[in-house]
Coordinates of C-alpha atoms and ligand atoms in Angstrom, one line a residue:
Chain A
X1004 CA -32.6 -13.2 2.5
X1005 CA -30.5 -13.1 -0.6
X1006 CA -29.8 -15.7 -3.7
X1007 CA -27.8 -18.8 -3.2
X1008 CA -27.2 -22.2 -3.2
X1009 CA -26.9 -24.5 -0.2
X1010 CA -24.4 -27.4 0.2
X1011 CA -24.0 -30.1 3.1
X1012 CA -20.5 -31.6 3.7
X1013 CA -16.9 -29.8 3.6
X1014 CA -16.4 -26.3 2.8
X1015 CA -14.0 -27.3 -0.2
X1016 CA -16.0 -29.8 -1.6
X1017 CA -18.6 -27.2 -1.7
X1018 CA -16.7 -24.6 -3.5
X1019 CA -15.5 -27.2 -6.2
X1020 CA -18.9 -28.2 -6.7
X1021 CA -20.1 -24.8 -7.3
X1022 CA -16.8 -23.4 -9.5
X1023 CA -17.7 -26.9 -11.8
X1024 CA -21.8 -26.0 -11.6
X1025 CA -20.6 -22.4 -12.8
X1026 CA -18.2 -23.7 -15.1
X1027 CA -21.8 -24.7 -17.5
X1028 CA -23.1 -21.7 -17.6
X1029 CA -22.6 -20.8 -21.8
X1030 CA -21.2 -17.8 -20.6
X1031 CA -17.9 -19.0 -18.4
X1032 CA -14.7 -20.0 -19.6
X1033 CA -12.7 -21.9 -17.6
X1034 CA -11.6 -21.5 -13.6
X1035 CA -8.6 -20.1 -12.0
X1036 CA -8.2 -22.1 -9.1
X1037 CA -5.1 -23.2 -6.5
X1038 CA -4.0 -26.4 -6.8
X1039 CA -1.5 -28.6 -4.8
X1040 CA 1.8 -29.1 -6.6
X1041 CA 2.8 -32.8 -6.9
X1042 CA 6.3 -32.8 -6.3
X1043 CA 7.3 -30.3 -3.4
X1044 CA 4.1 -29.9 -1.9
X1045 CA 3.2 -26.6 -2.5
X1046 CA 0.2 -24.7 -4.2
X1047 CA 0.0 -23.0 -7.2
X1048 CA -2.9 -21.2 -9.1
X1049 CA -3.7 -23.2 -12.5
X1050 CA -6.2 -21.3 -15.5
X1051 CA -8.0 -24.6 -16.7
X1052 CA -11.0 -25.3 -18.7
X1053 CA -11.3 -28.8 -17.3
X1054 CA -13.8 -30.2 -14.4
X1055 CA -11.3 -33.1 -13.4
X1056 CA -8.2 -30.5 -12.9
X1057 CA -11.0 -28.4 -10.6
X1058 CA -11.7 -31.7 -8.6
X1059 CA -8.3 -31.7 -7.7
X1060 CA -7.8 -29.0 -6.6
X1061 CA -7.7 -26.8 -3.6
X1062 CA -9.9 -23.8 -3.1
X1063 CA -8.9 -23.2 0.2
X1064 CA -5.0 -23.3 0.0
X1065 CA -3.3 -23.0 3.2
X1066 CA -0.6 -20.8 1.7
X1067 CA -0.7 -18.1 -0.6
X1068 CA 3.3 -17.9 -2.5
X1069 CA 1.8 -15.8 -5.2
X1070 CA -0.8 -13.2 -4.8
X1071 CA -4.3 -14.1 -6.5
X1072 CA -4.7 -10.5 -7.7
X1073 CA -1.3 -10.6 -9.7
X1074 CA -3.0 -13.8 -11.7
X1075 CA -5.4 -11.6 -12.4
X1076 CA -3.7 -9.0 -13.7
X1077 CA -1.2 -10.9 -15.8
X1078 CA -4.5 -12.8 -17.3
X1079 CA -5.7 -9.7 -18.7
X1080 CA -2.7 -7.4 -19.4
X1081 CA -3.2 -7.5 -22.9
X1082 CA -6.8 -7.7 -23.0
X1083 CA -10.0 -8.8 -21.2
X1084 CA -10.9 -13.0 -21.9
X1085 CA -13.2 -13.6 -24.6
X1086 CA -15.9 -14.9 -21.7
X1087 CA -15.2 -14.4 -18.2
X1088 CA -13.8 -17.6 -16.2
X1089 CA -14.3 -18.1 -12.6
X1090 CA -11.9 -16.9 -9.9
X1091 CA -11.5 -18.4 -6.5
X1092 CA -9.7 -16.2 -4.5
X1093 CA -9.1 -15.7 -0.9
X1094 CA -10.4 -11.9 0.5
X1095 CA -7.2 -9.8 0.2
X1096 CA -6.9 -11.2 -3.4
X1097 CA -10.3 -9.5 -4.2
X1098 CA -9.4 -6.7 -2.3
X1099 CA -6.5 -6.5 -4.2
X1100 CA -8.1 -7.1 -8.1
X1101 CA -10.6 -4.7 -7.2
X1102 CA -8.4 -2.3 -6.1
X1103 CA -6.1 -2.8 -9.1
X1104 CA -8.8 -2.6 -11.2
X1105 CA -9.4 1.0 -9.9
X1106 CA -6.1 1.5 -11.9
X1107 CA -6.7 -0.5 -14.9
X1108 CA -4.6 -3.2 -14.1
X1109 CA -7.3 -5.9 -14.0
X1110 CA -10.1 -6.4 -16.0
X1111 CA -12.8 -7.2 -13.6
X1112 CA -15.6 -8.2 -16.0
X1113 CA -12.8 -11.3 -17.0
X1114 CA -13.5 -12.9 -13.5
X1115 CA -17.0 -14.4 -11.6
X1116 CA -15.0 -14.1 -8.4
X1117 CA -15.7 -16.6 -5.4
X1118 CA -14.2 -15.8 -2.3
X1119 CA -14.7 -17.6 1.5
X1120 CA -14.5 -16.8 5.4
X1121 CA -10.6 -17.0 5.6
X1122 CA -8.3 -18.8 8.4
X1123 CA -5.5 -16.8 6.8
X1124 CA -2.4 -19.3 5.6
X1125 CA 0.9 -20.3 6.8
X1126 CA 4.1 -18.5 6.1
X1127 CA 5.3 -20.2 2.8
X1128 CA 8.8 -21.6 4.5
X1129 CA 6.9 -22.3 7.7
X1130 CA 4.6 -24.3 5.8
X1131 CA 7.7 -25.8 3.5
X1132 CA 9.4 -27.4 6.5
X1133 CA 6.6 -29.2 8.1
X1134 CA 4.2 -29.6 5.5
X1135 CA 1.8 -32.7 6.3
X1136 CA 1.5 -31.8 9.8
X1137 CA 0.4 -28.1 8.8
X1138 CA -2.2 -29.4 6.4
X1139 CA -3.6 -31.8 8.9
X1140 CA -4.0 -28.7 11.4
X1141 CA -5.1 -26.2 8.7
X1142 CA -8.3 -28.8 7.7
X1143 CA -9.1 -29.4 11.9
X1144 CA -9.0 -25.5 12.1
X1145 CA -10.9 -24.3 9.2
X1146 CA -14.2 -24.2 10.2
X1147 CA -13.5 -22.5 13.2
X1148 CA -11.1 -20.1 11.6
X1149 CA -8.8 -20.9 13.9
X1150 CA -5.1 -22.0 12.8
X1151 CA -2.4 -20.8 14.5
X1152 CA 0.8 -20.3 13.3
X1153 CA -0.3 -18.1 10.2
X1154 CA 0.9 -15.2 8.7
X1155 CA 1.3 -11.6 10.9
X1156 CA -1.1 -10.0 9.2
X1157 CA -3.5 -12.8 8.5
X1158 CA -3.8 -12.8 12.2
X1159 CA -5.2 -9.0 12.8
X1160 CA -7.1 -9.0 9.2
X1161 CA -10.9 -8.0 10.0
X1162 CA -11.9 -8.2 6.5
X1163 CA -12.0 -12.0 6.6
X1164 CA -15.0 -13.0 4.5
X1165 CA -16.0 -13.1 0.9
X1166 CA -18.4 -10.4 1.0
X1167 CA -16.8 -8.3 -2.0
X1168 CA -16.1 -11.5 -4.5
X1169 CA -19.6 -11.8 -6.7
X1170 CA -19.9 -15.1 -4.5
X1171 CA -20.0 -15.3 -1.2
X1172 CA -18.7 -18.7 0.3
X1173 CA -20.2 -18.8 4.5
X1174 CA -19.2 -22.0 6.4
X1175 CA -17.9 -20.7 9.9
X1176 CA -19.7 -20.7 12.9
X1177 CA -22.6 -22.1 10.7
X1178 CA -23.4 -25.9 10.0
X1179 CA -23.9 -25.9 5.7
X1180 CA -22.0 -24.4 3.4
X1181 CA -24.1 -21.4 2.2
X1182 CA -23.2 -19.6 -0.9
X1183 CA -24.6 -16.6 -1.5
X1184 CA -24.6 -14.0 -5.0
X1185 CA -23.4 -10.9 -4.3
X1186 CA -23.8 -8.8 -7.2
X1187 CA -26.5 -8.1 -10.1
X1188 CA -24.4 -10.7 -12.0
X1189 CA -23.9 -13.5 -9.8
X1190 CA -27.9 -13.2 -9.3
X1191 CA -27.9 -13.3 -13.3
X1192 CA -25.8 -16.1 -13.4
X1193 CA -27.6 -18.2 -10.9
X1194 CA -31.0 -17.5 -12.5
X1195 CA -29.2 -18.5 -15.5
X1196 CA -28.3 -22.1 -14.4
X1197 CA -32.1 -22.3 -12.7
X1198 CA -30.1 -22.2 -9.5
X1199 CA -31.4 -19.4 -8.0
X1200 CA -32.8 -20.1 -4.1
X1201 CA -34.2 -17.8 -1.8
X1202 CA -30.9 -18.3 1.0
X1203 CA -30.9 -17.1 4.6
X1204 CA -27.6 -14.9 5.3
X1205 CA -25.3 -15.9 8.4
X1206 CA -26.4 -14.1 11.7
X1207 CA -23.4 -11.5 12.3
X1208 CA -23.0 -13.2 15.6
X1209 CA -21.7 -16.6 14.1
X1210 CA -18.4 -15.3 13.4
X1211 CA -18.2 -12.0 15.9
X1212 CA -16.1 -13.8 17.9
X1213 CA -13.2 -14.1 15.2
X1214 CA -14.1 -11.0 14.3
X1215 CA -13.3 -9.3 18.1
X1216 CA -9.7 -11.8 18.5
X1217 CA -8.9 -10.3 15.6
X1218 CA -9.7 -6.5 16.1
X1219 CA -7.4 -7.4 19.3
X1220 CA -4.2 -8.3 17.0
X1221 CA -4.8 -5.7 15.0
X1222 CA -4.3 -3.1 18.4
X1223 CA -1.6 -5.2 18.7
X1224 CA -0.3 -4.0 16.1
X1225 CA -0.6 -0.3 15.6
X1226 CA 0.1 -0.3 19.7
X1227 CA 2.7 -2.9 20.5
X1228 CA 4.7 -3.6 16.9
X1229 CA 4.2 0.2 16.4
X1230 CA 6.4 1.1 19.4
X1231 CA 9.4 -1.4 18.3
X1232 CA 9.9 1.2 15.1
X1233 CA 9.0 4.3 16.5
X1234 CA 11.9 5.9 16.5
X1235 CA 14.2 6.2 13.1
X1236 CA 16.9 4.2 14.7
X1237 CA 14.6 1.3 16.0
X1238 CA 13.3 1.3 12.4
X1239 CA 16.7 1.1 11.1
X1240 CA 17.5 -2.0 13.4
X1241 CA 14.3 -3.5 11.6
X1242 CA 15.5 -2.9 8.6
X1243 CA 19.0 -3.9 9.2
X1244 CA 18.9 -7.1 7.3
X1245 CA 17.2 -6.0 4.9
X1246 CA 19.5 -7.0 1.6
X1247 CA 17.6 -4.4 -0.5
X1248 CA 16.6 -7.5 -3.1
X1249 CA 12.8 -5.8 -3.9
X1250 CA 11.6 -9.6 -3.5
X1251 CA 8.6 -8.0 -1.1
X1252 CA 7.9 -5.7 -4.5
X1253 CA 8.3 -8.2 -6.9
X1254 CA 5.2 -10.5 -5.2
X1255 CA 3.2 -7.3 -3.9
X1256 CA 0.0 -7.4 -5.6
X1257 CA -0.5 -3.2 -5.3
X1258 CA 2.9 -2.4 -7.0
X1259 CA 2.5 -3.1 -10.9
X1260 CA 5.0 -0.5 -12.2
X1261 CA 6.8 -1.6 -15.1
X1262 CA 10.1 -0.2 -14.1
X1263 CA 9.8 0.9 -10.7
X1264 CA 11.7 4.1 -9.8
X1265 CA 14.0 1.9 -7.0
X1266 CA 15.4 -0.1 -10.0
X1267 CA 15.8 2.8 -12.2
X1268 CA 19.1 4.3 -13.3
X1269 CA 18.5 7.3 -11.3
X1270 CA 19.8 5.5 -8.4
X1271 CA 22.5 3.9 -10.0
X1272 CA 25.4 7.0 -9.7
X1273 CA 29.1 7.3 -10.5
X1274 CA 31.8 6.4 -8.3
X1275 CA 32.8 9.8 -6.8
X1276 CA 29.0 10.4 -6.3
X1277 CA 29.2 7.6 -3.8
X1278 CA 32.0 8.7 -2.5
X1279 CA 30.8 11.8 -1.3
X1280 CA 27.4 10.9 -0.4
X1281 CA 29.9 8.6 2.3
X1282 CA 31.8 11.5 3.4
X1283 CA 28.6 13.5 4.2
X1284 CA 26.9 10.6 6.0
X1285 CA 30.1 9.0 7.6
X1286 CA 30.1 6.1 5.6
X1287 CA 27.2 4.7 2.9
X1288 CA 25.7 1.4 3.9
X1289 CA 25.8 -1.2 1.1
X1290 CA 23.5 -2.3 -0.9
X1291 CA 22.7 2.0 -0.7
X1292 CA 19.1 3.3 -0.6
X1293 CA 17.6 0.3 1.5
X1294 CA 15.0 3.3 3.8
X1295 CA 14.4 5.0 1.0
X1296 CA 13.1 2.1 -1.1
X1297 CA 10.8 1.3 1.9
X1298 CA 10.0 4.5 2.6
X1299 CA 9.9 5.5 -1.1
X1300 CA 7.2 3.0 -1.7
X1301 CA 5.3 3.5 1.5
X1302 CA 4.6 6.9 -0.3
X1303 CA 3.9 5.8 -3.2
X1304 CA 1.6 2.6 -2.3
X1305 CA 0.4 2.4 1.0
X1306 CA -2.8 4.2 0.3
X1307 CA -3.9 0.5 -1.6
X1308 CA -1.8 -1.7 0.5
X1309 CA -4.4 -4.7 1.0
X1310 CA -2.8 -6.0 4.2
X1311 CA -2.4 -9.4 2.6
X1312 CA 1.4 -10.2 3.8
X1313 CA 3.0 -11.9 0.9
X1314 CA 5.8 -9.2 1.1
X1315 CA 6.9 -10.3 4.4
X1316 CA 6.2 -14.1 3.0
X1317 CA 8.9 -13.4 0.0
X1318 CA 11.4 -11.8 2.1
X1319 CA 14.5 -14.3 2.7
X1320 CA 15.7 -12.5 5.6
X1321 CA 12.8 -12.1 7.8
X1322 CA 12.2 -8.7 7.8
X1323 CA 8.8 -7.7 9.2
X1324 CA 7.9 -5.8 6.0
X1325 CA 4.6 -6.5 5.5
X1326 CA 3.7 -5.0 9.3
X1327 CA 5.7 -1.8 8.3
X1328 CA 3.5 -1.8 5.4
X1329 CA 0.1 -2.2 7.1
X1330 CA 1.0 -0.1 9.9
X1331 CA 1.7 3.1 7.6
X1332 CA -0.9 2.3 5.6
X1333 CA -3.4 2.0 8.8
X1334 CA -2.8 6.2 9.2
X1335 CA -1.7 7.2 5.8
X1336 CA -5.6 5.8 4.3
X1337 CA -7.0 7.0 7.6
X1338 CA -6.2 10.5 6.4
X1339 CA -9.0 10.0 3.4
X1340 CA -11.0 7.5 5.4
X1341 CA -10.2 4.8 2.7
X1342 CA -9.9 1.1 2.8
X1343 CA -8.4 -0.1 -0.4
X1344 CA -10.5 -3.2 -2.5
X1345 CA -13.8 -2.2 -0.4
X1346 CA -14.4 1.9 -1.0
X1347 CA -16.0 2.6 -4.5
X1348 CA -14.0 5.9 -4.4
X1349 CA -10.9 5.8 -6.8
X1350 CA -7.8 5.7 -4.7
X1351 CA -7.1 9.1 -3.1
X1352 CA -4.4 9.8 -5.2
X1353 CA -6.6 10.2 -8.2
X1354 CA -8.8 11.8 -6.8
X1355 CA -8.4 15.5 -5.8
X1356 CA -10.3 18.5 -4.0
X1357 CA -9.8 22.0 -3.7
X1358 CA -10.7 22.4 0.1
X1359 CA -8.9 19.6 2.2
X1360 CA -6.0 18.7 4.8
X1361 CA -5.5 22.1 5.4
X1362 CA -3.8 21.1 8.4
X1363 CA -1.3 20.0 6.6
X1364 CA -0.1 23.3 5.2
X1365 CA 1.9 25.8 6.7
X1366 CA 0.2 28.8 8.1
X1367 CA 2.0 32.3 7.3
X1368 CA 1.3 35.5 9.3
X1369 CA 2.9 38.5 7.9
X1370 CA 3.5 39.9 11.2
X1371 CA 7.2 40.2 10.1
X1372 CA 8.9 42.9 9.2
Chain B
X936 CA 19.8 18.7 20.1
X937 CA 20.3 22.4 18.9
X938 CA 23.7 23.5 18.1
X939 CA 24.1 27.4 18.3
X940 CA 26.6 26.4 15.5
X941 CA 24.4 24.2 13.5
X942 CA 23.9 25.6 10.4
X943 CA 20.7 23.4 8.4
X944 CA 20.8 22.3 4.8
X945 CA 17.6 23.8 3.4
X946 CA 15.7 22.3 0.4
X947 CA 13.3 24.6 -1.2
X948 CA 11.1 23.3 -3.9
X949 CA 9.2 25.8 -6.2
X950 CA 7.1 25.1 -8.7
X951 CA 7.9 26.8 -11.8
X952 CA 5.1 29.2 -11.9
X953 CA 3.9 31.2 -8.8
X954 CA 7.1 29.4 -6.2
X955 CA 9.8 30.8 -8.7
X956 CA 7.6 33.5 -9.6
X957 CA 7.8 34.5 -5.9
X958 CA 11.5 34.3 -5.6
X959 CA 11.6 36.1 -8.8
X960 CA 9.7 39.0 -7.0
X961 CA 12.2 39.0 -3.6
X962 CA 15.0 39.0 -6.1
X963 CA 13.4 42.2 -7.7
X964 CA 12.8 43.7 -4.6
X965 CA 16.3 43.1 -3.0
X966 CA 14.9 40.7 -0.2
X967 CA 17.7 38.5 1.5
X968 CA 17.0 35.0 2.8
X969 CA 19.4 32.8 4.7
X970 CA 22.4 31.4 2.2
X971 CA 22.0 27.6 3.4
X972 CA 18.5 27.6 1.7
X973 CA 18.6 25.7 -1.3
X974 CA 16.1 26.3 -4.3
X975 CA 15.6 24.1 -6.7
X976 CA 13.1 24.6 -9.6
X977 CA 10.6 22.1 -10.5
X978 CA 7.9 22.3 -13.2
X979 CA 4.8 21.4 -10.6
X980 CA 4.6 21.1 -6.6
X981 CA 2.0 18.0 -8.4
X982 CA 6.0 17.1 -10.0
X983 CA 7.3 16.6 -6.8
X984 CA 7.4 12.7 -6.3
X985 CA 7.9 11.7 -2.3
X986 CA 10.8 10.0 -3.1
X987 CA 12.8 12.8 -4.1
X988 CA 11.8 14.9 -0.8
X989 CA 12.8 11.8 1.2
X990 CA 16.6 11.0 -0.6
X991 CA 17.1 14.4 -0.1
X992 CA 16.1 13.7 3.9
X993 CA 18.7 10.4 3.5
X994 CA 20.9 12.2 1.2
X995 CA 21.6 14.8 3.9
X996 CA 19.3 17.8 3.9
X997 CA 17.7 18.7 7.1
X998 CA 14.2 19.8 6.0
X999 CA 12.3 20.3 2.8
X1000 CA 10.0 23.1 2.0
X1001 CA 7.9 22.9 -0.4
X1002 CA 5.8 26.2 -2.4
X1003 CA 4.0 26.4 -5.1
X1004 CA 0.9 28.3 -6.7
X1005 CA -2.1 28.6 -4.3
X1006 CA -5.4 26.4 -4.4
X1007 CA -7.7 27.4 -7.9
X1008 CA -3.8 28.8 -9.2
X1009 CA -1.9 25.5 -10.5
X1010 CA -1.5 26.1 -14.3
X1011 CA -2.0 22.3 -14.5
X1012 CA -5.4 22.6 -12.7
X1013 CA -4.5 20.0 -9.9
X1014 CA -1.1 19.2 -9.6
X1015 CA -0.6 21.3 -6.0
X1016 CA -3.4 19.5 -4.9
X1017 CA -1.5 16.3 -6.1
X1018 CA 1.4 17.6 -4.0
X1019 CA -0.7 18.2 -1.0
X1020 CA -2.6 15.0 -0.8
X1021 CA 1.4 12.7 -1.6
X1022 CA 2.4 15.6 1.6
X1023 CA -0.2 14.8 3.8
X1024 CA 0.8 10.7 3.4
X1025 CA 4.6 11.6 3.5
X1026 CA 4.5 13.4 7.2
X1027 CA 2.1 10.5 8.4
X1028 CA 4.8 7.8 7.3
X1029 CA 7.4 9.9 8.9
X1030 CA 5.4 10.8 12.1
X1031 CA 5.2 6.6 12.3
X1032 CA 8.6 6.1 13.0
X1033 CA 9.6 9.3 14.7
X1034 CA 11.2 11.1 11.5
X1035 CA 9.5 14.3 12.7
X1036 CA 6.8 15.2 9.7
X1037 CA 7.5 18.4 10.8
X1038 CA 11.0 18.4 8.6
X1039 CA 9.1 18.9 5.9
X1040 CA 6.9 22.2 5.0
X1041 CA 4.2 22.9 2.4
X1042 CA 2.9 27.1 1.8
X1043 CA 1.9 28.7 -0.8
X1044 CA 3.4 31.5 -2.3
X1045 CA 2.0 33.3 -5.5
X1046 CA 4.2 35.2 -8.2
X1047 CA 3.8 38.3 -6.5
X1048 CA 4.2 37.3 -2.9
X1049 CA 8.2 37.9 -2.6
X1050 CA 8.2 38.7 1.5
X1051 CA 5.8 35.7 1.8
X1052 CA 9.0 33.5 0.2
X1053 CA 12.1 34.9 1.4
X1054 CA 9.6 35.1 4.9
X1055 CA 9.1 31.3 4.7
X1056 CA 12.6 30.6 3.7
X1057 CA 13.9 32.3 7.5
X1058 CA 11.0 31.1 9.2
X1059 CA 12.0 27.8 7.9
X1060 CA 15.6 27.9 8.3
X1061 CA 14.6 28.8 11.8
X1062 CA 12.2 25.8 12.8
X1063 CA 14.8 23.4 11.6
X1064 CA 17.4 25.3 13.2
X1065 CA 15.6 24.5 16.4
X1066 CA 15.2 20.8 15.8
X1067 CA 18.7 19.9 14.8
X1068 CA 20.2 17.9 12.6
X1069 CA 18.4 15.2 10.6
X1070 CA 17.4 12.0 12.1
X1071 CA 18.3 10.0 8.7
X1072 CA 21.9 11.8 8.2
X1073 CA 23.4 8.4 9.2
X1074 CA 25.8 5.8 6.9
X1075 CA 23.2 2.7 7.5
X1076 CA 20.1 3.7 5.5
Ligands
SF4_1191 S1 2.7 -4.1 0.6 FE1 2.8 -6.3 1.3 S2 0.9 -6.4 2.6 FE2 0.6 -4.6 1.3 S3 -0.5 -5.2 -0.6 FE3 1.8 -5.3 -1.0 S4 2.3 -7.5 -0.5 FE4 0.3 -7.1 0.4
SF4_1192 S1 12.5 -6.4 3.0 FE1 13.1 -8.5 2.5 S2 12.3 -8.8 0.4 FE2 12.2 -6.6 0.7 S3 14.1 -5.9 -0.1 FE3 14.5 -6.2 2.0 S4 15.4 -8.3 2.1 FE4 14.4 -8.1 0.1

């Protein structure tokens, strides 16, 4: 049993209900909350302090162009809101705030976040091209969380539900909507608004079978997608169309560099410098330094990589960087046994220990003369 | 892959303290190491971004050792274990896609251990002798 309110009727209905319920508590400003664009049909997220703009909008968008967690972070850059406003976000975005809030790039206590069992979305240009066919199949399929047709990643994500937003949104598998608080202030905040009910939480077993289809991608994935770059010149015919624009870490949520070191100067050389970095190599590919951004930033990021795919969603040349992403980041967090947005621990590389990954240094025997 | 003629470009990064410390010591005590070795000087092994181990991969080198001052000896308190925790991810991302981890070393050596650098700098020189050329030394990176 745990504290939460119950709606009957459509999943989205439900979650505007409750964002506009929360929206009177004295100490909530405001909603961040996608909403359908008018004119091209696409969804954007909208900050508003008004009821009517939540009624039209779209809690569950099925695409994702901008990463919730960047919202977040641009929101409170500068300093935390006056009174925290609510957040609906899908699972990688709170996986993503609260990771980046790890690193002080997101004032949690700014957001009551509300998260739900996720279908995944489209890709954005999939979705572009056939739009009111897609939505028609993404509404049919949500309850089941099954769409097809969605993003890579969204297909092999395991961490589907809301478990880690301060409200827990459960529809699938189940007949009501059940929402449930999952921290000390969600409870507070429900007690607050005389909401507070004694809720029953979802058997595991409603949703296990989502659950093991998509444990199965995600095999898939470190097996089967693995083996097509496993060699440096299989990853280079990956990469190969790569126009080294740094869209994918532009949109990522986990890269919030201010100048990031692939845009710096240090990469920017004189003529002759090219030249002979050409005549070493046999020739320098242009635009120069395409593996090492991807590489470069595999080091630096994949430790917090969420999984959520909106690299791969930005990239105009179809590049399957958000796989490369997740794949590395599968072994390189497997190393600390860390999973980014859900572990307390800070992210391994602020952390540090004197006795550790030994195996990773070099023996030396002085047995030589 | 190995050619008796092959003759690897060796990075050597030492930290400013006990790695250059240690070369400091060979030098004193007349201790030769192989000429294609390469040391370059940097303040911290915890100084040593990834991305500057991996251009010099692209740029051409065909490993990258890496030494610095042993566990409880960093005279910034943490930085080599910084440098071991960003080598630890670095050989997993290259072991993903075949770039052989391997090509890249990590041992401590402390001011006074001389023979334990110019050791590592052979033993080194050796290993990648054995593997051959670098996998990245190509024009479409
Ligand atoms: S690298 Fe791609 S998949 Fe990973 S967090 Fe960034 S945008 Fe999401
Ligand atoms: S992977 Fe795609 S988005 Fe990223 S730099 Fe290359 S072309 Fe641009």
């Amino acid at each position: 049993m745990a504290l939460g309110v119950i709606y009957t009727g459509e999943p989205e209905a439900a979650i505007k209900d409750f964002v506009k319920l929360l929206m009177k508590h004295k100490d909530i400003q405001g909603a961040v909350i996608p909403v359908k664009m008018e004119r091209e049909g696409s969804y954007a997220f909208v900050f508003t302090k008004s009821p009517e703009v939540v009624d039209k909008s779209s809690p569950i968008a099925p695409v994702m162009p901008v990463q919730g967690a960047r919202v977040l972070s641009k929101l409170t850059k500068r300093k935390p809101l006056t009174k925290p406003a609510v957040a609906v976000l899908k699972p990688c975005e709170v996986r993503a705030a609260r990771e980046l809030s790890k690193i002080n790039q997101v004032c949690m206590e700014s957001f009551i976040t509300v998260s739900f069992d996720c279908p995944g979305v489209y890709p954005t240009k999939s979705f572009l091209k056939n739009a009111d066919a897609l939505e028609e199949e993404f509404k049919k399929g949500l309850k089941g969380l099954s769409v097809s047709g969605v993003r890579p990643l969204c297909e092999s994500c395991t961490y589907f539900t809301g478990e880690f937003a301060d409200f827990e949104v459960q529809f699938a598998g189940i007949n009501e909507v059940r929402i449930i608080a999952r921290s000390q202030r969600a409870e507070a905040i429900l007690k607050g608004l005389g909401k507070a009910e004694e809720v029953e939480e979802r058997d595991k077993k409603a949703i296990e079978a989502v659950l093991e289809a998509r444990k199965k991608a995600k095999e898939a994935l470190k097996t089967e997608f693995a083996e097509k770059v496993s060699t440096p010149e299989k990853l280079l015919s990956v990469l190969s169309s790569c126009i080294n624009c740094h869209n994918c870490r532009s949109v990522c949520p986990i890269c919030f560099c201010r100048e990031c070191f692939f845009d710096s100067d240090s990469l920017k050389t004189p003529p002759h410098l090219y030249l002979e970095r050409a005549s070493r190599k046999g020739g320098l590919r242009f635009m120069p330094d395409t593996l090492l951004f991807h590489l470069g930033r595999m080091n630096h990021m994949s430790l917090s990589c969420v999984s959520c795919g909106t690299c791969e969603d930005a990239c105009p040349n179809m590049v399957p960087v958000s796989r490369l992403f997740a794949l590395v980041s599968e072994r390189t967090r497997a190393i600390f046994d860390y999973v980014p947005g859900i572990d307390d621990r800070p992210s391994p590389f602020l952390e540090y220990r004197e006795e550790e990954l030994e195996e990773y240094e070099m023996p030396y025997y002085e047995a030589r003369s | 892959m190995a050619d008796k003629e092959f003759t690897p470009k060796v990075f050597y990064a030492l930290c400013a303290w006990c790695g250059s410390g240690g070369s400091e010591t060979a030098g004193a005590y007349w201790l030769k190491y192989p000429e294609n070795v390469r040391p370059f000087r940097v303040m911290c092994t915890g100084a040593l971004d990834s991305a500057y181990v991996l251009r010099a991969l692209i740029e051409g080198a065909d490993g990258v050792a890496v030494s610095g001052c042993h566990p409880g000896d960093c005279h910034y308190n943490i930085g080599n274990f910084r440098a071991r925790r960003r080598i630890a991810v670095m050989k997993e991302i290259l072991n993903t896609f075949g770039i052989d981890g391997d090509r890249v070393w990590l041992r401590w050596v402390a001011h006074g251990e001389g023979k334990k650098l110019a050791d590592t700098a052979t033993e080194f020189t050796e290993h990648i002798k054995k593997k051959g050329p670098s996998p990245l030394k190509r024009w479409d990176t």
